[in-house]
Amino acid sequence: MTDWVALCDDHAVFEFPFAPDGYPKRLEGRAAIAAYLEDYPDRIDLQAIPSLEIHQTGAPETIVVEMRATGRIVATGAPYEMSYIAVVTVVHGRITHYRDYWNPLVVLTSLSDAKSPLTQTP
Protein backbone atom coordinates (compact mmCIF):
# COMPACT_ATOMS: atom_id res chain seq x y z
CA MET A 1 0.00 0.00 0.00
CA THR A 2 2.95 2.33 0.55
CA ASP A 3 3.77 2.26 -3.17
CA TRP A 4 0.13 2.90 -4.05
CA VAL A 5 -0.03 5.91 -1.71
CA ALA A 6 3.24 7.23 -3.18
CA LEU A 7 1.45 7.59 -6.54
CA CYS A 8 -0.95 10.12 -4.99
CA ASP A 9 -0.65 13.88 -5.03
CA ASP A 10 -0.37 15.49 -1.59
CA HIS A 11 -3.90 16.87 -2.04
CA ALA A 12 -5.45 13.85 -3.75
CA VAL A 13 -9.11 13.09 -3.15
CA PHE A 14 -10.44 9.52 -2.97
CA GLU A 15 -14.19 8.96 -3.11
CA PHE A 16 -16.19 5.81 -2.43
CA PRO A 17 -19.79 6.53 -3.51
CA PHE A 18 -21.05 3.07 -2.43
CA ALA A 19 -19.27 2.95 0.93
CA PRO A 20 -21.55 1.57 3.65
CA ASP A 21 -22.12 3.17 7.04
CA GLY A 22 -18.94 3.18 9.09
CA TYR A 23 -16.69 3.48 6.04
CA PRO A 24 -15.51 6.84 4.69
CA LYS A 25 -17.12 8.16 1.54
CA ARG A 26 -14.36 10.71 0.94
CA LEU A 27 -10.69 11.02 1.87
CA GLU A 28 -8.79 14.24 1.34
CA GLY A 29 -4.99 14.33 1.14
CA ARG A 30 -2.25 11.73 0.92
CA ALA A 31 -2.00 11.43 4.73
CA ALA A 32 -5.70 10.54 5.04
CA ILE A 33 -5.40 8.02 2.21
CA ALA A 34 -2.33 6.45 3.85
CA ALA A 35 -4.11 6.19 7.20
CA TYR A 36 -7.14 4.56 5.54
CA LEU A 37 -5.01 1.96 3.76
CA GLU A 38 -2.55 1.35 6.60
CA ASP A 39 -4.10 -1.85 7.97
CA TYR A 40 -5.56 -3.06 4.66
CA PRO A 41 -2.85 -5.78 4.27
CA ASP A 42 -3.69 -7.02 7.77
CA ARG A 43 -7.27 -7.71 6.62
CA ILE A 44 -7.00 -8.55 2.94
CA ASP A 45 -4.02 -10.21 1.30
CA LEU A 46 -4.23 -9.07 -2.32
CA GLN A 47 -2.47 -11.60 -4.51
CA ALA A 48 -3.33 -10.75 -8.12
CA ILE A 49 -5.13 -8.45 -10.51
CA PRO A 50 -6.15 -11.06 -13.11
CA SER A 51 -8.30 -8.67 -15.10
CA LEU A 52 -7.46 -5.07 -15.95
CA GLU A 53 -8.94 -2.83 -18.64
CA ILE A 54 -8.19 0.86 -19.05
CA HIS A 55 -10.58 3.09 -20.98
CA GLN A 56 -9.76 6.54 -22.31
CA THR A 57 -12.17 9.41 -21.67
CA GLY A 58 -12.72 12.78 -23.31
CA ALA A 59 -10.42 14.32 -20.70
CA PRO A 60 -6.81 13.28 -21.42
CA GLU A 61 -5.89 13.21 -17.73
CA THR A 62 -8.81 10.95 -16.75
CA ILE A 63 -9.25 7.23 -17.34
CA VAL A 64 -11.80 4.61 -16.34
CA VAL A 65 -10.30 1.41 -14.96
CA GLU A 66 -12.13 -1.92 -14.74
CA MET A 67 -10.27 -4.50 -12.66
CA ARG A 68 -10.72 -7.62 -10.61
CA ALA A 69 -8.59 -8.33 -7.56
CA THR A 70 -8.11 -11.71 -5.94
CA GLY A 71 -6.52 -12.84 -2.72
CA ARG A 72 -7.62 -14.01 0.70
CA ILE A 73 -9.17 -12.70 3.89
CA VAL A 74 -6.30 -12.81 6.38
CA ALA A 75 -8.39 -13.69 9.46
CA THR A 76 -10.09 -16.70 7.88
CA GLY A 77 -8.06 -17.66 4.84
CA ALA A 78 -11.27 -17.39 2.81
CA PRO A 79 -10.90 -16.36 -0.83
CA TYR A 80 -11.28 -12.71 -1.70
CA GLU A 81 -12.51 -11.56 -5.09
CA MET A 82 -13.64 -8.03 -5.86
CA SER A 83 -14.48 -6.24 -9.08
CA TYR A 84 -13.86 -2.52 -9.23
CA ILE A 85 -14.56 0.33 -11.55
CA ALA A 86 -12.53 3.44 -10.82
CA VAL A 87 -12.46 6.86 -12.41
CA VAL A 88 -8.90 8.12 -12.03
CA THR A 89 -7.44 11.55 -12.75
CA VAL A 90 -3.67 11.94 -12.98
CA VAL A 91 -1.92 15.30 -13.21
CA HIS A 92 1.87 15.61 -13.51
CA GLY A 93 2.26 11.87 -12.88
CA ARG A 94 0.31 11.83 -9.60
CA ILE A 95 -3.22 10.66 -8.83
CA THR A 96 -5.26 13.74 -7.95
CA HIS A 97 -8.71 12.15 -7.88
CA TYR A 98 -9.80 8.53 -7.52
CA ARG A 99 -13.49 7.60 -7.47
CA ASP A 100 -13.89 3.91 -6.64
CA TYR A 101 -17.12 2.04 -7.39
CA TRP A 102 -16.64 -1.19 -5.42
CA ASN A 103 -19.24 -3.57 -4.04
CA PRO A 104 -19.30 -3.09 -0.26
CA LEU A 105 -21.42 -6.22 0.24
CA VAL A 106 -18.42 -8.40 -0.68
CA VAL A 107 -16.21 -6.77 1.94
CA LEU A 108 -18.89 -6.61 4.63
CA THR A 109 -19.71 -10.29 4.21
CA SER A 110 -16.05 -11.33 4.14
CA LEU A 111 -15.02 -9.24 7.12
CA SER A 112 -18.11 -10.08 9.19
CA ASP A 113 -17.33 -13.75 8.62
CA ALA A 114 -13.80 -13.04 9.85
CA LYS A 115 -15.18 -11.48 13.03
CA SER A 116 -17.64 -14.28 13.70
CA PRO A 117 -16.88 -16.24 16.90
CA LEU A 118 -17.25 -19.44 14.85
CA THR A 119 -14.33 -18.53 12.59
CA GLN A 120 -11.91 -17.13 15.14
CA THR A 121 -9.32 -19.26 16.84
CA PRO A 122 -8.41 -18.68 20.50
mmCIF file of N, CA and C in Angstrom:
data_model
loop_
_atom_site.group_PDB
_atom_site.id
_atom_site.type_symbol
_atom_site.label_atom_id
_atom_site.label_comp_id
_atom_site.label_asym_id
_atom_site.label_seq_id
_atom_site.Cartn_x
_atom_site.Cartn_y
_atom_site.Cartn_z
ATOM 1 N N MET A 1 0.821 -1.200 0.000
ATOM 2 C CA MET A 1 0.000 0.000 0.000
ATOM 3 C C MET A 1 0.866 1.265 0.000
ATOM 4 N N THR A 2 2.058 1.175 0.527
ATOM 5 C CA THR A 2 2.952 2.335 0.549
ATOM 6 C C THR A 2 3.245 2.823 -0.871
ATOM 7 N N ASP A 3 3.498 1.880 -1.778
ATOM 8 C CA ASP A 3 3.768 2.257 -3.170
ATOM 9 C C ASP A 3 2.541 2.879 -3.828
ATOM 10 N N TRP A 4 1.373 2.367 -3.495
ATOM 11 C CA TRP A 4 0.126 2.904 -4.048
ATOM 12 C C TRP A 4 -0.068 4.346 -3.568
ATOM 13 N N VAL A 5 0.131 4.573 -2.274
ATOM 14 C CA VAL A 5 -0.034 5.913 -1.712
ATOM 15 C C VAL A 5 0.998 6.877 -2.312
ATOM 16 N N ALA A 6 2.191 6.390 -2.601
ATOM 17 C CA ALA A 6 3.242 7.232 -3.181
ATOM 18 C C ALA A 6 2.856 7.762 -4.561
ATOM 19 N N LEU A 7 1.917 7.117 -5.240
ATOM 20 C CA LEU A 7 1.449 7.591 -6.538
ATOM 21 C C LEU A 7 0.503 8.791 -6.421
ATOM 22 N N CYS A 8 0.058 9.078 -5.206
ATOM 23 C CA CYS A 8 -0.947 10.118 -4.986
ATOM 24 C C CYS A 8 -0.322 11.490 -4.772
ATOM 25 N N ASP A 9 -0.992 12.494 -5.296
ATOM 26 C CA ASP A 9 -0.647 13.878 -5.033
ATOM 27 C C ASP A 9 -0.896 14.172 -3.546
ATOM 28 N N ASP A 10 -0.178 15.125 -2.999
ATOM 29 C CA ASP A 10 -0.370 15.487 -1.587
ATOM 30 C C ASP A 10 -1.816 15.852 -1.267
ATOM 31 N N HIS A 11 -2.518 16.404 -2.245
ATOM 32 C CA HIS A 11 -3.899 16.868 -2.035
ATOM 33 C C HIS A 11 -4.922 15.987 -2.751
ATOM 34 N N ALA A 12 -4.554 14.767 -3.039
ATOM 35 C CA ALA A 12 -5.453 13.847 -3.746
ATOM 36 C C ALA A 12 -6.758 13.658 -2.968
ATOM 37 N N VAL A 13 -7.804 13.385 -3.726
ATOM 38 C CA VAL A 13 -9.114 13.088 -3.145
ATOM 39 C C VAL A 13 -9.520 11.702 -3.625
ATOM 40 N N PHE A 14 -9.889 10.844 -2.673
ATOM 41 C CA PHE A 14 -10.439 9.516 -2.974
ATOM 42 C C PHE A 14 -11.900 9.537 -2.559
ATOM 43 N N GLU A 15 -12.767 9.039 -3.430
ATOM 44 C CA GLU A 15 -14.188 8.961 -3.110
ATOM 45 C C GLU A 15 -14.683 7.536 -3.293
ATOM 46 N N PHE A 16 -15.599 7.141 -2.422
ATOM 47 C CA PHE A 16 -16.191 5.810 -2.434
ATOM 48 C C PHE A 16 -17.713 5.967 -2.366
ATOM 49 N N PRO A 17 -18.357 6.229 -3.507
ATOM 50 C CA PRO A 17 -19.793 6.526 -3.510
ATOM 51 C C PRO A 17 -20.669 5.429 -2.898
ATOM 52 N N PHE A 18 -20.234 4.163 -2.955
ATOM 53 C CA PHE A 18 -21.053 3.075 -2.432
ATOM 54 C C PHE A 18 -20.609 2.605 -1.054
ATOM 55 N N ALA A 19 -19.761 3.358 -0.390
ATOM 56 C CA ALA A 19 -19.274 2.948 0.932
ATOM 57 C C ALA A 19 -20.444 2.834 1.915
ATOM 58 N N PRO A 20 -20.476 1.736 2.668
ATOM 59 C CA PRO A 20 -21.550 1.567 3.647
ATOM 60 C C PRO A 20 -21.291 2.413 4.896
ATOM 61 N N ASP A 21 -22.280 2.463 5.772
ATOM 62 C CA ASP A 21 -22.117 3.166 7.038
ATOM 63 C C ASP A 21 -20.878 2.644 7.763
ATOM 64 N N GLY A 22 -20.142 3.559 8.356
ATOM 65 C CA GLY A 22 -18.943 3.182 9.088
ATOM 66 C C GLY A 22 -17.674 3.223 8.244
ATOM 67 N N TYR A 23 -17.825 3.370 6.951
ATOM 68 C CA TYR A 23 -16.688 3.482 6.038
ATOM 69 C C TYR A 23 -16.690 4.894 5.460
ATOM 70 N N PRO A 24 -15.515 5.477 5.242
ATOM 71 C CA PRO A 24 -15.507 6.837 4.690
ATOM 72 C C PRO A 24 -15.996 6.875 3.247
ATOM 73 N N LYS A 25 -16.678 7.946 2.916
ATOM 74 C CA LYS A 25 -17.121 8.163 1.545
ATOM 75 C C LYS A 25 -16.140 9.071 0.803
ATOM 76 N N ARG A 26 -15.298 9.770 1.550
ATOM 77 C CA ARG A 26 -14.356 10.708 0.942
ATOM 78 C C ARG A 26 -13.117 10.826 1.825
ATOM 79 N N LEU A 27 -11.963 10.792 1.185
ATOM 80 C CA LEU A 27 -10.690 11.018 1.868
ATOM 81 C C LEU A 27 -10.003 12.176 1.166
ATOM 82 N N GLU A 28 -9.461 13.083 1.935
ATOM 83 C CA GLU A 28 -8.786 14.236 1.344
ATOM 84 C C GLU A 28 -7.339 14.278 1.807
ATOM 85 N N GLY A 29 -6.411 14.226 0.851
ATOM 86 C CA GLY A 29 -4.989 14.335 1.142
ATOM 87 C C GLY A 29 -4.308 12.984 1.272
ATOM 88 N N ARG A 30 -3.034 12.966 0.891
ATOM 89 C CA ARG A 30 -2.251 11.728 0.925
ATOM 90 C C ARG A 30 -2.185 11.130 2.332
ATOM 91 N N ALA A 31 -2.079 11.951 3.358
ATOM 92 C CA ALA A 31 -1.996 11.429 4.729
ATOM 93 C C ALA A 31 -3.278 10.684 5.107
ATOM 94 N N ALA A 32 -4.432 11.214 4.740
ATOM 95 C CA ALA A 32 -5.705 10.541 5.041
ATOM 96 C C ALA A 32 -5.820 9.236 4.264
ATOM 97 N N ILE A 33 -5.363 9.233 3.025
ATOM 98 C CA ILE A 33 -5.397 8.024 2.207
ATOM 99 C C ILE A 33 -4.475 6.966 2.811
ATOM 100 N N ALA A 34 -3.291 7.377 3.220
ATOM 101 C CA ALA A 34 -2.334 6.446 3.846
ATOM 102 C C ALA A 34 -2.903 5.854 5.127
ATOM 103 N N ALA A 35 -3.523 6.681 5.946
ATOM 104 C CA ALA A 35 -4.110 6.187 7.203
ATOM 105 C C ALA A 35 -5.226 5.183 6.922
ATOM 106 N N TYR A 36 -6.039 5.449 5.910
ATOM 107 C CA TYR A 36 -7.144 4.564 5.543
ATOM 108 C C TYR A 36 -6.622 3.198 5.080
ATOM 109 N N LEU A 37 -5.542 3.195 4.329
ATOM 110 C CA LEU A 37 -5.007 1.956 3.759
ATOM 111 C C LEU A 37 -3.997 1.249 4.653
ATOM 112 N N GLU A 38 -3.622 1.866 5.744
ATOM 113 C CA GLU A 38 -2.547 1.352 6.596
ATOM 114 C C GLU A 38 -2.725 -0.110 7.012
ATOM 115 N N ASP A 39 -3.904 -0.476 7.481
ATOM 116 C CA ASP A 39 -4.095 -1.851 7.966
ATOM 117 C C ASP A 39 -4.775 -2.760 6.937
ATOM 118 N N TYR A 40 -4.942 -2.268 5.717
ATOM 119 C CA TYR A 40 -5.556 -3.063 4.660
ATOM 120 C C TYR A 40 -4.860 -4.413 4.490
ATOM 121 N N PRO A 41 -3.523 -4.475 4.426
ATOM 122 C CA PRO A 41 -2.852 -5.775 4.267
ATOM 123 C C PRO A 41 -3.052 -6.722 5.453
ATOM 124 N N ASP A 42 -3.410 -6.177 6.611
ATOM 125 C CA ASP A 42 -3.692 -7.025 7.773
ATOM 126 C C ASP A 42 -5.058 -7.695 7.664
ATOM 127 N N ARG A 43 -5.920 -7.160 6.806
ATOM 128 C CA ARG A 43 -7.267 -7.710 6.620
ATOM 129 C C ARG A 43 -7.415 -8.493 5.318
ATOM 130 N N ILE A 44 -6.858 -7.929 4.255
ATOM 131 C CA ILE A 44 -6.999 -8.546 2.935
ATOM 132 C C ILE A 44 -5.620 -8.688 2.311
ATOM 133 N N ASP A 45 -5.285 -9.913 1.964
ATOM 134 C CA ASP A 45 -4.020 -10.208 1.297
ATOM 135 C C ASP A 45 -4.285 -10.252 -0.203
ATOM 136 N N LEU A 46 -4.043 -9.118 -0.867
ATOM 137 C CA LEU A 46 -4.233 -9.068 -2.323
ATOM 138 C C LEU A 46 -3.109 -9.849 -2.984
ATOM 139 N N GLN A 47 -3.471 -10.741 -3.887
ATOM 140 C CA GLN A 47 -2.465 -11.598 -4.513
ATOM 141 C C GLN A 47 -2.347 -11.384 -6.012
ATOM 142 N N ALA A 48 -3.405 -10.920 -6.667
ATOM 143 C CA ALA A 48 -3.334 -10.751 -8.117
ATOM 144 C C ALA A 48 -4.412 -9.800 -8.601
ATOM 145 N N ILE A 49 -4.141 -9.218 -9.755
ATOM 146 C CA ILE A 49 -5.127 -8.452 -10.513
ATOM 147 C C ILE A 49 -5.249 -9.183 -11.852
ATOM 148 N N PRO A 50 -6.091 -10.244 -11.900
ATOM 149 C CA PRO A 50 -6.155 -11.065 -13.109
ATOM 150 C C PRO A 50 -6.876 -10.414 -14.288
ATOM 151 N N SER A 51 -7.573 -9.337 -14.026
ATOM 152 C CA SER A 51 -8.300 -8.668 -15.099
ATOM 153 C C SER A 51 -8.121 -7.169 -14.929
ATOM 154 N N LEU A 52 -7.676 -6.508 -16.002
ATOM 155 C CA LEU A 52 -7.463 -5.066 -15.955
ATOM 156 C C LEU A 52 -7.720 -4.482 -17.332
ATOM 157 N N GLU A 53 -8.660 -3.547 -17.395
ATOM 158 C CA GLU A 53 -8.944 -2.828 -18.636
ATOM 159 C C GLU A 53 -8.918 -1.340 -18.338
ATOM 160 N N ILE A 54 -8.259 -0.582 -19.200
ATOM 161 C CA ILE A 54 -8.185 0.860 -19.050
ATOM 162 C C ILE A 54 -8.876 1.500 -20.244
ATOM 163 N N HIS A 55 -9.803 2.413 -19.947
ATOM 164 C CA HIS A 55 -10.579 3.088 -20.982
ATOM 165 C C HIS A 55 -10.247 4.577 -20.980
ATOM 166 N N GLN A 56 -10.007 5.110 -22.151
ATOM 167 C CA GLN A 56 -9.763 6.543 -22.307
ATOM 168 C C GLN A 56 -11.083 7.293 -22.172
ATOM 169 N N THR A 57 -10.984 8.544 -21.758
ATOM 170 C CA THR A 57 -12.168 9.410 -21.673
ATOM 171 C C THR A 57 -11.931 10.639 -22.544
ATOM 172 N N GLY A 58 -12.873 11.533 -22.574
ATOM 173 C CA GLY A 58 -12.723 12.780 -23.312
ATOM 174 C C GLY A 58 -11.732 13.731 -22.672
ATOM 175 N N ALA A 59 -11.413 13.505 -21.411
ATOM 176 C CA ALA A 59 -10.421 14.323 -20.705
ATOM 177 C C ALA A 59 -9.103 13.545 -20.687
ATOM 178 N N PRO A 60 -8.052 14.052 -21.293
ATOM 179 C CA PRO A 60 -6.812 13.279 -21.422
ATOM 180 C C PRO A 60 -6.179 12.859 -20.100
ATOM 181 N N GLU A 61 -6.479 13.561 -19.029
ATOM 182 C CA GLU A 61 -5.886 13.208 -17.730
ATOM 183 C C GLU A 61 -6.743 12.225 -16.934
ATOM 184 N N THR A 62 -7.892 11.831 -17.474
ATOM 185 C CA THR A 62 -8.814 10.954 -16.749
ATOM 186 C C THR A 62 -9.036 9.657 -17.520
ATOM 187 N N ILE A 63 -8.983 8.548 -16.780
ATOM 188 C CA ILE A 63 -9.251 7.227 -17.345
ATOM 189 C C ILE A 63 -10.297 6.519 -16.489
ATOM 190 N N VAL A 64 -10.915 5.507 -17.075
ATOM 191 C CA VAL A 64 -11.800 4.613 -16.338
ATOM 192 C C VAL A 64 -11.111 3.250 -16.320
ATOM 193 N N VAL A 65 -10.998 2.683 -15.133
ATOM 194 C CA VAL A 65 -10.299 1.410 -14.965
ATOM 195 C C VAL A 65 -11.302 0.369 -14.480
ATOM 196 N N GLU A 66 -11.357 -0.760 -15.193
ATOM 197 C CA GLU A 66 -12.125 -1.924 -14.739
ATOM 198 C C GLU A 66 -11.102 -2.971 -14.322
ATOM 199 N N MET A 67 -11.237 -3.490 -13.112
ATOM 200 C CA MET A 67 -10.274 -4.496 -12.660
ATOM 201 C C MET A 67 -10.929 -5.464 -11.692
ATOM 202 N N ARG A 68 -10.292 -6.601 -11.569
ATOM 203 C CA ARG A 68 -10.723 -7.621 -10.609
ATOM 204 C C ARG A 68 -9.506 -7.991 -9.795
ATOM 205 N N ALA A 69 -9.667 -7.972 -8.476
ATOM 206 C CA ALA A 69 -8.589 -8.329 -7.558
ATOM 207 C C ALA A 69 -8.924 -9.641 -6.868
ATOM 208 N N THR A 70 -7.912 -10.459 -6.655
ATOM 209 C CA THR A 70 -8.106 -11.714 -5.937
ATOM 210 C C THR A 70 -7.071 -11.826 -4.824
ATOM 211 N N GLY A 71 -7.407 -12.622 -3.851
ATOM 212 C CA GLY A 71 -6.516 -12.839 -2.717
ATOM 213 C C GLY A 71 -7.227 -13.659 -1.665
ATOM 214 N N ARG A 72 -6.975 -13.285 -0.405
ATOM 215 C CA ARG A 72 -7.624 -14.006 0.696
ATOM 216 C C ARG A 72 -7.877 -13.062 1.861
ATOM 217 N N ILE A 73 -8.888 -13.415 2.648
ATOM 218 C CA ILE A 73 -9.169 -12.695 3.885
ATOM 219 C C ILE A 73 -8.185 -13.236 4.924
ATOM 220 N N VAL A 74 -7.382 -12.380 5.493
ATOM 221 C CA VAL A 74 -6.299 -12.808 6.385
ATOM 222 C C VAL A 74 -6.837 -13.574 7.594
ATOM 223 N N ALA A 75 -7.895 -13.086 8.223
ATOM 224 C CA ALA A 75 -8.390 -13.694 9.464
ATOM 225 C C ALA A 75 -8.927 -15.105 9.280
ATOM 226 N N THR A 76 -9.440 -15.404 8.079
ATOM 227 C CA THR A 76 -10.088 -16.704 7.882
ATOM 228 C C THR A 76 -9.418 -17.567 6.822
ATOM 229 N N GLY A 77 -8.617 -16.935 5.969
ATOM 230 C CA GLY A 77 -8.057 -17.664 4.836
ATOM 231 C C GLY A 77 -9.045 -17.823 3.691
ATOM 232 N N ALA A 78 -10.246 -17.289 3.852
ATOM 233 C CA ALA A 78 -11.269 -17.389 2.805
ATOM 234 C C ALA A 78 -10.826 -16.620 1.570
ATOM 235 N N PRO A 79 -11.254 -17.073 0.402
ATOM 236 C CA PRO A 79 -10.899 -16.359 -0.833
ATOM 237 C C PRO A 79 -11.509 -14.962 -0.855
ATOM 238 N N TYR A 80 -10.809 -14.070 -1.496
ATOM 239 C CA TYR A 80 -11.280 -12.706 -1.696
ATOM 240 C C TYR A 80 -11.299 -12.447 -3.200
ATOM 241 N N GLU A 81 -12.409 -11.945 -3.689
ATOM 242 C CA GLU A 81 -12.505 -11.559 -5.085
ATOM 243 C C GLU A 81 -13.405 -10.338 -5.172
ATOM 244 N N MET A 82 -12.882 -9.276 -5.762
ATOM 245 C CA MET A 82 -13.640 -8.034 -5.856
ATOM 246 C C MET A 82 -13.441 -7.436 -7.234
ATOM 247 N N SER A 83 -14.543 -6.993 -7.831
ATOM 248 C CA SER A 83 -14.484 -6.243 -9.079
ATOM 249 C C SER A 83 -14.631 -4.768 -8.753
ATOM 250 N N TYR A 84 -13.865 -3.961 -9.452
ATOM 251 C CA TYR A 84 -13.859 -2.525 -9.229
ATOM 252 C C TYR A 84 -14.031 -1.801 -10.557
ATOM 253 N N ILE A 85 -14.627 -0.646 -10.481
ATOM 254 C CA ILE A 85 -14.562 0.332 -11.553
ATOM 255 C C ILE A 85 -14.130 1.625 -10.885
ATOM 256 N N ALA A 86 -13.057 2.213 -11.402
ATOM 257 C CA ALA A 86 -12.533 3.443 -10.819
ATOM 258 C C ALA A 86 -12.372 4.493 -11.910
ATOM 259 N N VAL A 87 -12.698 5.710 -11.546
ATOM 260 C CA VAL A 87 -12.458 6.856 -12.411
ATOM 261 C C VAL A 87 -11.256 7.577 -11.798
ATOM 262 N N VAL A 88 -10.174 7.654 -12.571
ATOM 263 C CA VAL A 88 -8.899 8.121 -12.030
ATOM 264 C C VAL A 88 -8.402 9.317 -12.839
ATOM 265 N N THR A 89 -8.033 10.370 -12.120
ATOM 266 C CA THR A 89 -7.439 11.549 -12.751
ATOM 267 C C THR A 89 -5.991 11.664 -12.283
ATOM 268 N N VAL A 90 -5.103 11.830 -13.247
ATOM 269 C CA VAL A 90 -3.669 11.941 -12.978
ATOM 270 C C VAL A 90 -3.164 13.248 -13.583
ATOM 271 N N VAL A 91 -2.500 14.040 -12.765
ATOM 272 C CA VAL A 91 -1.915 15.296 -13.213
ATOM 273 C C VAL A 91 -0.445 15.301 -12.810
ATOM 274 N N HIS A 92 0.420 15.580 -13.747
ATOM 275 C CA HIS A 92 1.872 15.609 -13.506
ATOM 276 C C HIS A 92 2.359 14.300 -12.879
ATOM 277 N N GLY A 93 1.799 13.179 -13.333
ATOM 278 C CA GLY A 93 2.258 11.871 -12.881
ATOM 279 C C GLY A 93 1.753 11.428 -11.521
ATOM 280 N N ARG A 94 0.855 12.187 -10.915
ATOM 281 C CA ARG A 94 0.314 11.835 -9.599
ATOM 282 C C ARG A 94 -1.207 11.747 -9.661
ATOM 283 N N ILE A 95 -1.757 10.787 -8.927
ATOM 284 C CA ILE A 95 -3.217 10.661 -8.829
ATOM 285 C C ILE A 95 -3.741 11.854 -8.035
ATOM 286 N N THR A 96 -4.649 12.595 -8.649
ATOM 287 C CA THR A 96 -5.256 13.737 -7.953
ATOM 288 C C THR A 96 -6.689 13.438 -7.512
ATOM 289 N N HIS A 97 -7.330 12.505 -8.231
ATOM 290 C CA HIS A 97 -8.709 12.152 -7.879
ATOM 291 C C HIS A 97 -8.943 10.694 -8.248
ATOM 292 N N TYR A 98 -9.540 9.951 -7.315
ATOM 293 C CA TYR A 98 -9.796 8.530 -7.522
ATOM 294 C C TYR A 98 -11.189 8.246 -6.981
ATOM 295 N N ARG A 99 -12.121 7.929 -7.874
ATOM 296 C CA ARG A 99 -13.491 7.602 -7.467
ATOM 297 C C ARG A 99 -13.676 6.110 -7.692
ATOM 298 N N ASP A 100 -13.896 5.371 -6.626
ATOM 299 C CA ASP A 100 -13.890 3.909 -6.640
ATOM 300 C C ASP A 100 -15.301 3.363 -6.435
ATOM 301 N N TYR A 101 -15.791 2.652 -7.458
ATOM 302 C CA TYR A 101 -17.118 2.041 -7.387
ATOM 303 C C TYR A 101 -16.940 0.551 -7.114
ATOM 304 N N TRP A 102 -16.824 0.190 -5.851
ATOM 305 C CA TRP A 102 -16.640 -1.191 -5.425
ATOM 306 C C TRP A 102 -17.921 -1.668 -4.748
ATOM 307 N N ASN A 103 -18.046 -2.976 -4.633
ATOM 308 C CA ASN A 103 -19.238 -3.572 -4.041
ATOM 309 C C ASN A 103 -19.010 -3.786 -2.546
ATOM 310 N N PRO A 104 -19.552 -2.950 -1.696
ATOM 311 C CA PRO A 104 -19.303 -3.088 -0.263
ATOM 312 C C PRO A 104 -19.869 -4.374 0.333
ATOM 313 N N LEU A 105 -20.847 -4.984 -0.316
ATOM 314 C CA LEU A 105 -21.419 -6.217 0.237
ATOM 315 C C LEU A 105 -20.383 -7.339 0.285
ATOM 316 N N VAL A 106 -19.468 -7.380 -0.680
ATOM 317 C CA VAL A 106 -18.424 -8.402 -0.681
ATOM 318 C C VAL A 106 -17.541 -8.246 0.542
ATOM 319 N N VAL A 107 -17.105 -7.020 0.809
ATOM 320 C CA VAL A 107 -16.214 -6.774 1.941
ATOM 321 C C VAL A 107 -16.944 -6.980 3.257
ATOM 322 N N LEU A 108 -18.151 -6.463 3.368
ATOM 323 C CA LEU A 108 -18.888 -6.610 4.630
ATOM 324 C C LEU A 108 -19.120 -8.078 4.959
ATOM 325 N N THR A 109 -19.490 -8.869 3.974
ATOM 326 C CA THR A 109 -19.709 -10.293 4.209
ATOM 327 C C THR A 109 -18.408 -10.979 4.599
ATOM 328 N N SER A 110 -17.343 -10.698 3.871
ATOM 329 C CA SER A 110 -16.054 -11.331 4.138
ATOM 330 C C SER A 110 -15.530 -10.958 5.511
ATOM 331 N N LEU A 111 -15.581 -9.679 5.846
ATOM 332 C CA LEU A 111 -15.024 -9.245 7.119
ATOM 333 C C LEU A 111 -15.927 -9.609 8.287
ATOM 334 N N SER A 112 -17.242 -9.656 8.092
ATOM 335 C CA SER A 112 -18.111 -10.078 9.191
ATOM 336 C C SER A 112 -17.908 -11.566 9.461
ATOM 337 N N ASP A 113 -17.661 -12.347 8.417
ATOM 338 C CA ASP A 113 -17.326 -13.753 8.621
ATOM 339 C C ASP A 113 -16.026 -13.878 9.409
ATOM 340 N N ALA A 114 -15.078 -12.997 9.152
ATOM 341 C CA ALA A 114 -13.795 -13.039 9.848
ATOM 342 C C ALA A 114 -13.955 -12.694 11.318
ATOM 343 N N LYS A 115 -14.963 -11.881 11.657
ATOM 344 C CA LYS A 115 -15.182 -11.481 13.035
ATOM 345 C C LYS A 115 -16.092 -12.439 13.783
ATOM 346 N N SER A 116 -16.714 -13.347 13.071
ATOM 347 C CA SER A 116 -17.640 -14.281 13.698
ATOM 348 C C SER A 116 -16.919 -15.156 14.716
ATOM 349 N N PRO A 117 -17.514 -15.387 15.894
ATOM 350 C CA PRO A 117 -16.879 -16.244 16.899
ATOM 351 C C PRO A 117 -16.651 -17.670 16.377
ATOM 352 N N LEU A 118 -17.411 -18.086 15.374
ATOM 353 C CA LEU A 118 -17.247 -19.439 14.853
ATOM 354 C C LEU A 118 -16.008 -19.563 13.993
ATOM 355 N N THR A 119 -15.489 -18.452 13.480
ATOM 356 C CA THR A 119 -14.333 -18.532 12.587
ATOM 357 C C THR A 119 -13.049 -18.079 13.249
ATOM 358 N N GLN A 120 -13.126 -17.587 14.468
ATOM 359 C CA GLN A 120 -11.907 -17.134 15.141
ATOM 360 C C GLN A 120 -11.311 -18.259 15.960
ATOM 361 N N THR A 121 -10.006 -18.290 15.997
ATOM 362 C CA THR A 121 -9.319 -19.262 16.842
ATOM 363 C C THR A 121 -8.836 -18.584 18.095
ATOM 364 N N PRO A 122 -8.820 -19.311 19.228
ATOM 365 C CA PRO A 122 -8.412 -18.676 20.497
ATOM 366 C C PRO A 122 -6.955 -18.308 20.498
#
